């Protein structure tokens, strides 16, 4: 079978509207009252305009412990921020969703005409920090583990795409191989978004503990990750053995700073950049200050309230729908976005960003604020509001009380929870806000399902909606008991089937239509309550270049980040 390099255009690129990249002068998005932001805003500069050396102190909101992103506890954005400087990946996406092989690791790749085979030609210069070459066996180990075929307790977050790989066929040498699929996988460039050494994917103990609190083996433009548990910092240094364009910076320091303190740290010169988002107080503090650049671009993420449908209180879909109808999403979006001069809308699609073709709001009746109908649904579900009572009770006299977990370090999230509590009290639902340590929010509460409500952000490392299958599909595994990255602990057969269809679809219009059908079903099941698209708003020192909001690109070119030459 002859394999071609480009038998179909990059689907993500076909999904992106022509308006992206036009900044404030772009077309108006139907249903939105503001122009689309730019595709990205990295405060760019050519490498030749940057001075070699220097340190970049990068603020993160958590000091993470699990740096194996394949592990269910490692699937976090702050983990990816650190590992992006250190680990291999197969594809480099651009801010409009286009893709190309990341040539430091993959010299060439392509898909067969029938979509059943994808070939990879690896860069033989790529080596792990222990001196071993990065070979096809490292990639094969990733496939086997992510397919869930290992014996033992391998807690996998997602098998999306890998589940359809029937065989990894070695090539003529250690640096080539072919994936054979049981069915076409349209979004194959999303595979191998990170690659670990073979042994860390094969051994159960190394899988769980090898990258816990340490990053022992790397292969990136930076190396030598040093953890300071006291200061809660991770420092990486330029990899002098890197075979690609050398890193401009000497080192990057990833500093854990509580979100409410990041603006102050930036103003004091303690950090050089941070994600500001919709923090009105931080924006007001820094707006107009000399030497600060604010990025304004599309962000590949959205904020939402997660509902644990696996909990007893939320197992009834009528209760979940009532919560969605009892929360005024427009008010939450207005409060969050208007104060940072961002386009205000509560419209959001879980699978498509507003910059992508086919984007539409699928919220319908369930996503429309209607406290009267919410009360009717709760009555139907057996939660009644007795005369004179503040909160609803069930047949056994128990009160409809929901736990809402929130990071004690995020003032914005706590304010958001307070507003939500007041809204739900209006329909007779009691909400108890539980403030927990930021580093424990996911590991101890959200991921194991010890919560009923929680608000946070989903972001993606690529522009493809199929990646969301692990978030909204399931259950997974041979026994059908594992939920992987699905922290709502619920899905339906129809949702899973549509995700499978989405992964096979190569026509952009039909692809977008399937994505919208999935989003509409997610509204019906109310796995989450989307609030708004995440603003691509960073505060960056004006002389720090090639860092900020990357849009659909999914990651930075770490070796190009640096300080402007004087």
Coordinates of C-alpha atoms in Angstrom, one line a residue, residues 125-480:
X125 CA 19.6 12.7 16.4
X126 CA 17.0 12.7 19.2
X127 CA 18.4 11.2 22.4
X128 CA 17.2 10.9 26.0
X129 CA 19.2 12.6 28.7
X130 CA 20.5 9.2 29.8
X131 CA 22.2 8.8 26.4
X132 CA 19.8 6.3 24.8
X133 CA 18.3 7.2 21.4
X134 CA 14.6 7.9 21.1
X135 CA 13.4 5.0 18.9
X136 CA 10.3 3.4 17.6
X137 CA 10.1 1.2 20.7
X138 CA 9.4 4.3 22.9
X139 CA 6.5 5.1 20.6
X140 CA 5.3 1.5 20.6
X141 CA 5.4 1.4 24.4
X142 CA 3.2 4.6 24.5
X143 CA 0.6 2.9 22.2
X144 CA 0.4 -0.3 24.2
X145 CA 0.1 1.5 27.5
X146 CA -2.5 4.0 26.3
X147 CA -4.5 1.2 24.7
X148 CA -4.8 -0.2 28.3
X149 CA -3.2 -3.5 27.3
X150 CA -0.7 -3.8 30.2
X151 CA -1.2 -6.2 33.0
X152 CA -1.3 -4.5 36.4
X153 CA -2.6 -1.3 37.8
X154 CA -1.9 1.3 35.0
X155 CA -4.3 4.2 35.7
X156 CA -4.7 5.6 32.2
X157 CA -6.4 8.9 31.7
X158 CA -7.3 8.5 28.0
X159 CA -7.0 6.0 25.2
X160 CA -8.5 8.3 22.5
X161 CA -7.1 7.3 19.1
X162 CA -4.8 4.7 20.5
X163 CA -7.7 2.3 21.1
X164 CA -8.0 1.9 17.3
X165 CA -4.3 1.0 16.7
X166 CA -4.2 -2.7 15.9
X167 CA -0.5 -2.9 15.4
X168 CA 2.8 -1.0 15.5
X169 CA 4.9 -2.2 12.6
X170 CA 8.7 -1.5 12.9
X171 CA 10.4 -0.1 9.8
X172 CA 13.8 -0.8 8.3
X173 CA 15.6 0.6 11.3
X174 CA 15.1 1.9 14.8
X175 CA 13.8 5.2 13.6
X176 CA 10.8 4.3 11.5
X177 CA 7.5 2.6 12.1
X178 CA 3.9 2.4 10.9
X179 CA 0.6 2.4 12.9
X180 CA -2.1 0.2 11.5
X181 CA -5.6 1.1 12.6
X182 CA -8.8 -0.9 12.8
X183 CA -10.6 2.1 11.3
X184 CA -9.5 5.5 10.1
X185 CA -8.6 8.0 12.7
X186 CA -9.1 11.5 11.3
X187 CA -7.2 13.3 14.1
X188 CA -4.1 11.2 14.0
X189 CA -1.7 14.2 14.3
X190 CA -2.9 14.4 17.9
X191 CA -1.2 11.1 18.8
X192 CA 2.1 11.2 20.7
X193 CA 1.4 14.7 22.2
X194 CA 4.1 13.5 24.7
X195 CA 6.5 10.6 24.6
X196 CA 8.2 8.9 27.6
X197 CA 11.0 6.4 27.7
X198 CA 9.9 2.9 27.0
X199 CA 10.6 1.5 30.5
X200 CA 8.4 4.1 32.2
X201 CA 5.4 2.9 30.1
X202 CA 6.1 -0.8 30.6
X203 CA 6.8 -1.1 34.3
X204 CA 3.8 -0.6 36.6
X205 CA 5.8 0.9 39.5
X206 CA 7.8 3.2 37.2
X207 CA 4.6 4.3 35.5
X208 CA 3.1 5.4 38.8
X209 CA 6.2 6.6 40.6
X210 CA 8.9 7.2 38.1
X211 CA 7.8 10.8 37.3
X212 CA 6.2 11.5 40.7
X213 CA 7.9 14.6 42.2
X214 CA 10.7 14.3 39.7
X215 CA 11.4 14.3 36.0
X216 CA 14.3 11.8 35.7
X217 CA 14.7 11.4 31.9
X218 CA 14.2 14.2 29.4
X219 CA 14.7 14.9 25.7
X220 CA 14.0 18.6 25.0
X221 CA 15.5 22.0 24.5
X222 CA 15.8 22.3 28.3
X223 CA 16.9 19.6 30.8
X224 CA 18.0 19.0 34.4
X225 CA 14.7 19.7 36.2
X226 CA 15.4 20.7 39.8
X227 CA 12.6 20.6 42.3
X228 CA 12.6 23.0 45.3
X229 CA 9.8 21.7 47.5
X230 CA 10.3 24.5 50.0
X231 CA 10.0 27.3 47.6
X232 CA 7.7 25.2 45.4
X233 CA 9.6 25.9 42.2
X234 CA 10.8 23.7 39.3
X235 CA 13.9 25.0 37.4
X236 CA 15.0 23.8 34.0
X237 CA 18.2 24.7 32.2
X238 CA 19.3 25.0 28.6
X239 CA 20.1 21.5 27.2
X240 CA 23.6 21.9 25.8
X241 CA 23.2 18.6 24.1
X242 CA 20.0 19.6 22.3
X243 CA 20.2 18.8 18.6
X244 CA 17.8 21.5 17.5
X245 CA 18.0 25.3 17.5
X246 CA 19.5 26.1 20.9
X247 CA 17.3 27.6 23.6
X248 CA 17.7 31.3 23.9
X249 CA 17.2 31.4 27.6
X250 CA 19.6 30.0 30.2
X251 CA 16.8 28.7 32.4
X252 CA 13.1 28.8 33.1
X253 CA 11.8 28.9 36.6
X254 CA 8.3 27.6 37.1
X255 CA 7.1 29.2 40.3
X256 CA 4.0 28.2 42.2
X257 CA 2.2 31.4 43.3
X258 CA -1.4 31.5 44.5
X259 CA -3.4 33.2 41.7
X260 CA -4.5 36.1 43.8
X261 CA -0.9 36.9 44.5
X262 CA 0.5 36.7 41.0
X263 CA -0.2 40.3 39.9
X264 CA 1.5 41.6 43.0
X265 CA 4.5 39.4 42.3
X266 CA 4.6 40.6 38.7
X267 CA 4.4 44.2 39.8
X268 CA 7.3 43.6 42.2
X269 CA 9.4 42.0 39.5
X270 CA 9.4 38.6 41.1
X271 CA 7.8 36.9 38.1
X272 CA 8.0 37.8 34.4
X273 CA 4.6 36.6 33.1
X274 CA 1.4 34.9 34.2
X275 CA -2.1 33.9 33.0
X276 CA -4.3 36.8 34.1
X277 CA -7.6 35.4 32.7
X278 CA -10.6 37.2 34.2
X279 CA -9.0 38.4 37.4
X280 CA -10.5 41.9 37.6
X281 CA -8.4 43.0 40.6
X282 CA -5.1 42.0 38.9
X283 CA -6.2 43.7 35.6
X284 CA -7.0 46.9 37.5
X285 CA -3.7 46.8 39.3
X286 CA -1.6 46.3 36.3
X287 CA -3.5 48.1 33.6
X288 CA -1.6 51.1 32.3
X289 CA 1.6 50.1 34.1
X290 CA 4.8 50.8 32.1
X291 CA 6.5 47.7 30.7
X292 CA 3.4 45.4 30.7
X293 CA 2.0 43.7 27.6
X294 CA -1.5 42.2 27.8
X295 CA -2.2 39.5 25.3
X296 CA -5.6 39.3 23.6
X297 CA -6.2 36.2 21.6
X298 CA -8.4 33.1 21.3
X299 CA -7.7 30.5 24.1
X300 CA -8.4 26.8 23.5
X301 CA -10.3 26.3 26.7
X302 CA -13.5 27.1 28.5
X303 CA -14.7 27.5 32.1
X304 CA -17.5 25.3 33.4
X305 CA -19.1 23.8 36.5
X306 CA -18.5 20.1 36.7
X307 CA -21.3 17.9 38.0
X308 CA -20.5 14.5 39.5
X309 CA -23.3 12.4 38.1
X310 CA -21.9 9.4 39.9
X311 CA -22.9 10.9 43.3
X312 CA -26.2 9.9 44.8
X313 CA -27.5 13.5 44.8
X314 CA -26.8 14.1 41.1
X315 CA -27.6 10.7 39.6
X316 CA -31.0 11.9 38.5
X317 CA -30.7 13.8 35.2
X318 CA -33.7 16.0 36.2
X319 CA -31.8 17.3 39.1
X320 CA -28.8 18.1 36.9
X321 CA -31.0 19.9 34.4
X322 CA -32.6 21.9 37.2
X323 CA -29.2 23.1 38.3
X324 CA -28.3 24.2 34.8
X325 CA -31.6 26.1 34.5
X326 CA -31.2 27.6 38.0
X327 CA -27.8 29.1 37.3
X328 CA -27.8 32.4 35.3
X329 CA -24.7 31.8 33.1
X330 CA -25.0 35.3 31.5
X331 CA -24.5 36.9 34.9
X332 CA -21.5 34.8 35.7
X333 CA -20.0 35.6 32.3
X334 CA -20.8 39.3 32.7
X335 CA -19.2 39.5 36.1
X336 CA -16.1 37.6 35.0
X337 CA -15.4 39.1 31.6
X338 CA -16.6 42.7 31.6
X339 CA -14.1 43.8 34.2
X340 CA -11.2 42.8 32.0
X341 CA -12.6 44.4 28.8
X342 CA -13.2 41.0 27.2
X343 CA -16.1 40.2 24.8
X344 CA -19.0 39.2 27.1
X345 CA -21.1 36.1 26.3
X346 CA -22.3 33.1 28.1
X347 CA -22.3 31.1 24.9
X348 CA -19.8 28.4 24.7
X349 CA -19.4 25.0 23.0
X350 CA -17.6 22.2 24.8
X351 CA -15.9 20.9 21.6
X352 CA -15.5 23.8 19.3
X353 CA -14.1 27.3 20.0
X354 CA -15.8 30.4 18.6
X355 CA -12.9 30.7 16.1
X356 CA -13.7 27.4 14.5
X357 CA -16.0 26.6 11.6
X358 CA -19.4 25.2 12.7
X359 CA -19.3 26.7 16.1
X360 CA -22.7 27.2 17.6
X361 CA -24.4 27.4 20.9
X362 CA -26.3 24.2 21.7
X363 CA -27.5 25.1 25.2
X364 CA -31.2 25.3 24.2
X365 CA -33.8 25.2 26.9
X366 CA -31.6 23.5 29.4
X367 CA -29.0 26.2 29.2
X368 CA -31.5 29.0 29.5
X369 CA -32.0 30.5 33.0
X370 CA -35.5 29.5 34.1
X371 CA -35.8 29.1 37.9
X372 CA -39.5 28.3 37.6
X373 CA -38.9 25.3 35.3
X374 CA -36.0 24.3 37.5
X375 CA -38.3 24.1 40.4
X376 CA -40.7 21.9 38.5
X377 CA -38.0 19.5 37.5
X378 CA -36.9 19.2 41.2
X379 CA -40.5 18.5 42.1
X380 CA -40.7 15.8 39.5
X381 CA -37.5 14.3 40.9
X382 CA -39.0 14.1 44.4
X383 CA -37.3 17.1 45.9
X384 CA -40.1 19.2 47.2
X385 CA -40.1 22.6 48.9
X386 CA -42.4 22.6 51.9
X387 CA -44.2 25.8 52.8
X388 CA -41.9 28.1 54.8
X389 CA -38.8 25.9 54.2
X390 CA -35.6 27.3 52.7
X391 CA -34.4 24.2 51.1
X392 CA -36.0 21.2 49.4
X393 CA -36.2 17.7 51.0
X394 CA -36.7 14.2 49.7
X395 CA -39.3 11.6 50.6
X396 CA -37.1 10.5 53.6
X397 CA -36.8 14.0 54.9
X398 CA -33.2 14.5 53.8
X399 CA -32.2 18.0 52.5
X400 CA -31.0 18.5 49.0
X401 CA -27.5 19.6 49.9
X402 CA -24.6 19.6 47.4
X403 CA -20.9 20.0 48.2
X404 CA -19.1 22.6 46.0
X405 CA -15.3 22.1 46.3
X406 CA -13.1 25.1 45.5
X407 CA -9.4 25.9 45.9
X408 CA -8.8 27.9 49.0
X409 CA -6.1 29.8 47.0
X410 CA -8.4 31.0 44.2
X411 CA -10.4 34.0 45.4
X412 CA -12.1 34.3 42.0
X413 CA -13.3 30.7 42.2
X414 CA -14.6 31.3 45.8
X415 CA -16.5 34.3 44.7
X416 CA -18.0 32.4 41.7
X417 CA -19.1 29.6 44.1
X418 CA -20.7 32.1 46.4
X419 CA -22.8 33.6 43.5
X420 CA -23.7 30.1 42.4
X421 CA -24.8 29.2 45.9
X422 CA -27.1 32.2 46.0
X423 CA -28.6 31.3 42.7
X424 CA -29.3 27.7 43.6
X425 CA -30.7 28.7 47.0
X426 CA -33.4 30.5 45.0
X427 CA -34.6 27.2 43.7
X428 CA -34.4 25.5 47.1
X429 CA -31.0 23.8 46.7
X430 CA -28.5 24.1 49.5
X431 CA -24.9 24.4 48.5
X432 CA -22.1 23.9 51.0
X433 CA -18.8 25.4 49.8
X434 CA -15.8 23.4 50.8
X435 CA -12.4 25.2 50.5
X436 CA -9.6 22.8 50.0
X437 CA -5.8 23.2 49.4
X438 CA -5.1 24.0 45.8
X439 CA -2.7 21.1 45.3
X440 CA -5.4 18.7 46.6
X441 CA -8.4 19.9 44.6
X442 CA -7.9 17.5 41.8
X443 CA -5.9 14.7 43.3
X444 CA -8.0 14.2 46.4
X445 CA -11.5 15.5 45.4
X446 CA -12.3 15.9 41.7
X447 CA -10.4 12.9 40.2
X448 CA -11.6 10.3 42.8
X449 CA -15.1 11.8 42.7
X450 CA -15.2 13.2 46.2
X451 CA -17.4 16.2 45.2
X452 CA -20.7 17.1 43.7
X453 CA -19.9 20.5 42.1
X454 CA -16.6 22.1 41.1
X455 CA -15.7 24.8 38.7
X456 CA -12.5 24.9 36.6
X457 CA -11.2 25.1 33.1
X458 CA -10.6 22.5 30.3
X459 CA -7.8 23.3 27.9
X460 CA -6.4 21.2 25.1
X461 CA -3.0 20.6 23.7
X462 CA -4.4 20.3 20.1
X463 CA -7.3 21.7 18.1
X464 CA -9.3 18.5 17.7
X465 CA -12.6 17.9 19.5
X466 CA -12.0 14.1 19.5
X467 CA -9.6 14.6 22.4
X468 CA -12.6 15.3 24.5
X469 CA -13.8 11.7 24.3
X470 CA -11.9 10.8 27.4
X471 CA -13.6 13.7 29.2
X472 CA -17.2 13.0 28.2
X473 CA -17.2 9.3 27.1
X474 CA -16.8 6.0 28.9
X475 CA -16.6 4.0 30.9
X476 CA -13.3 2.6 29.6
X477 CA -11.2 -0.5 30.1
X478 CA -11.8 -4.1 29.5
X479 CA -14.2 -4.4 32.4
X480 CA -15.9 -1.1 31.6

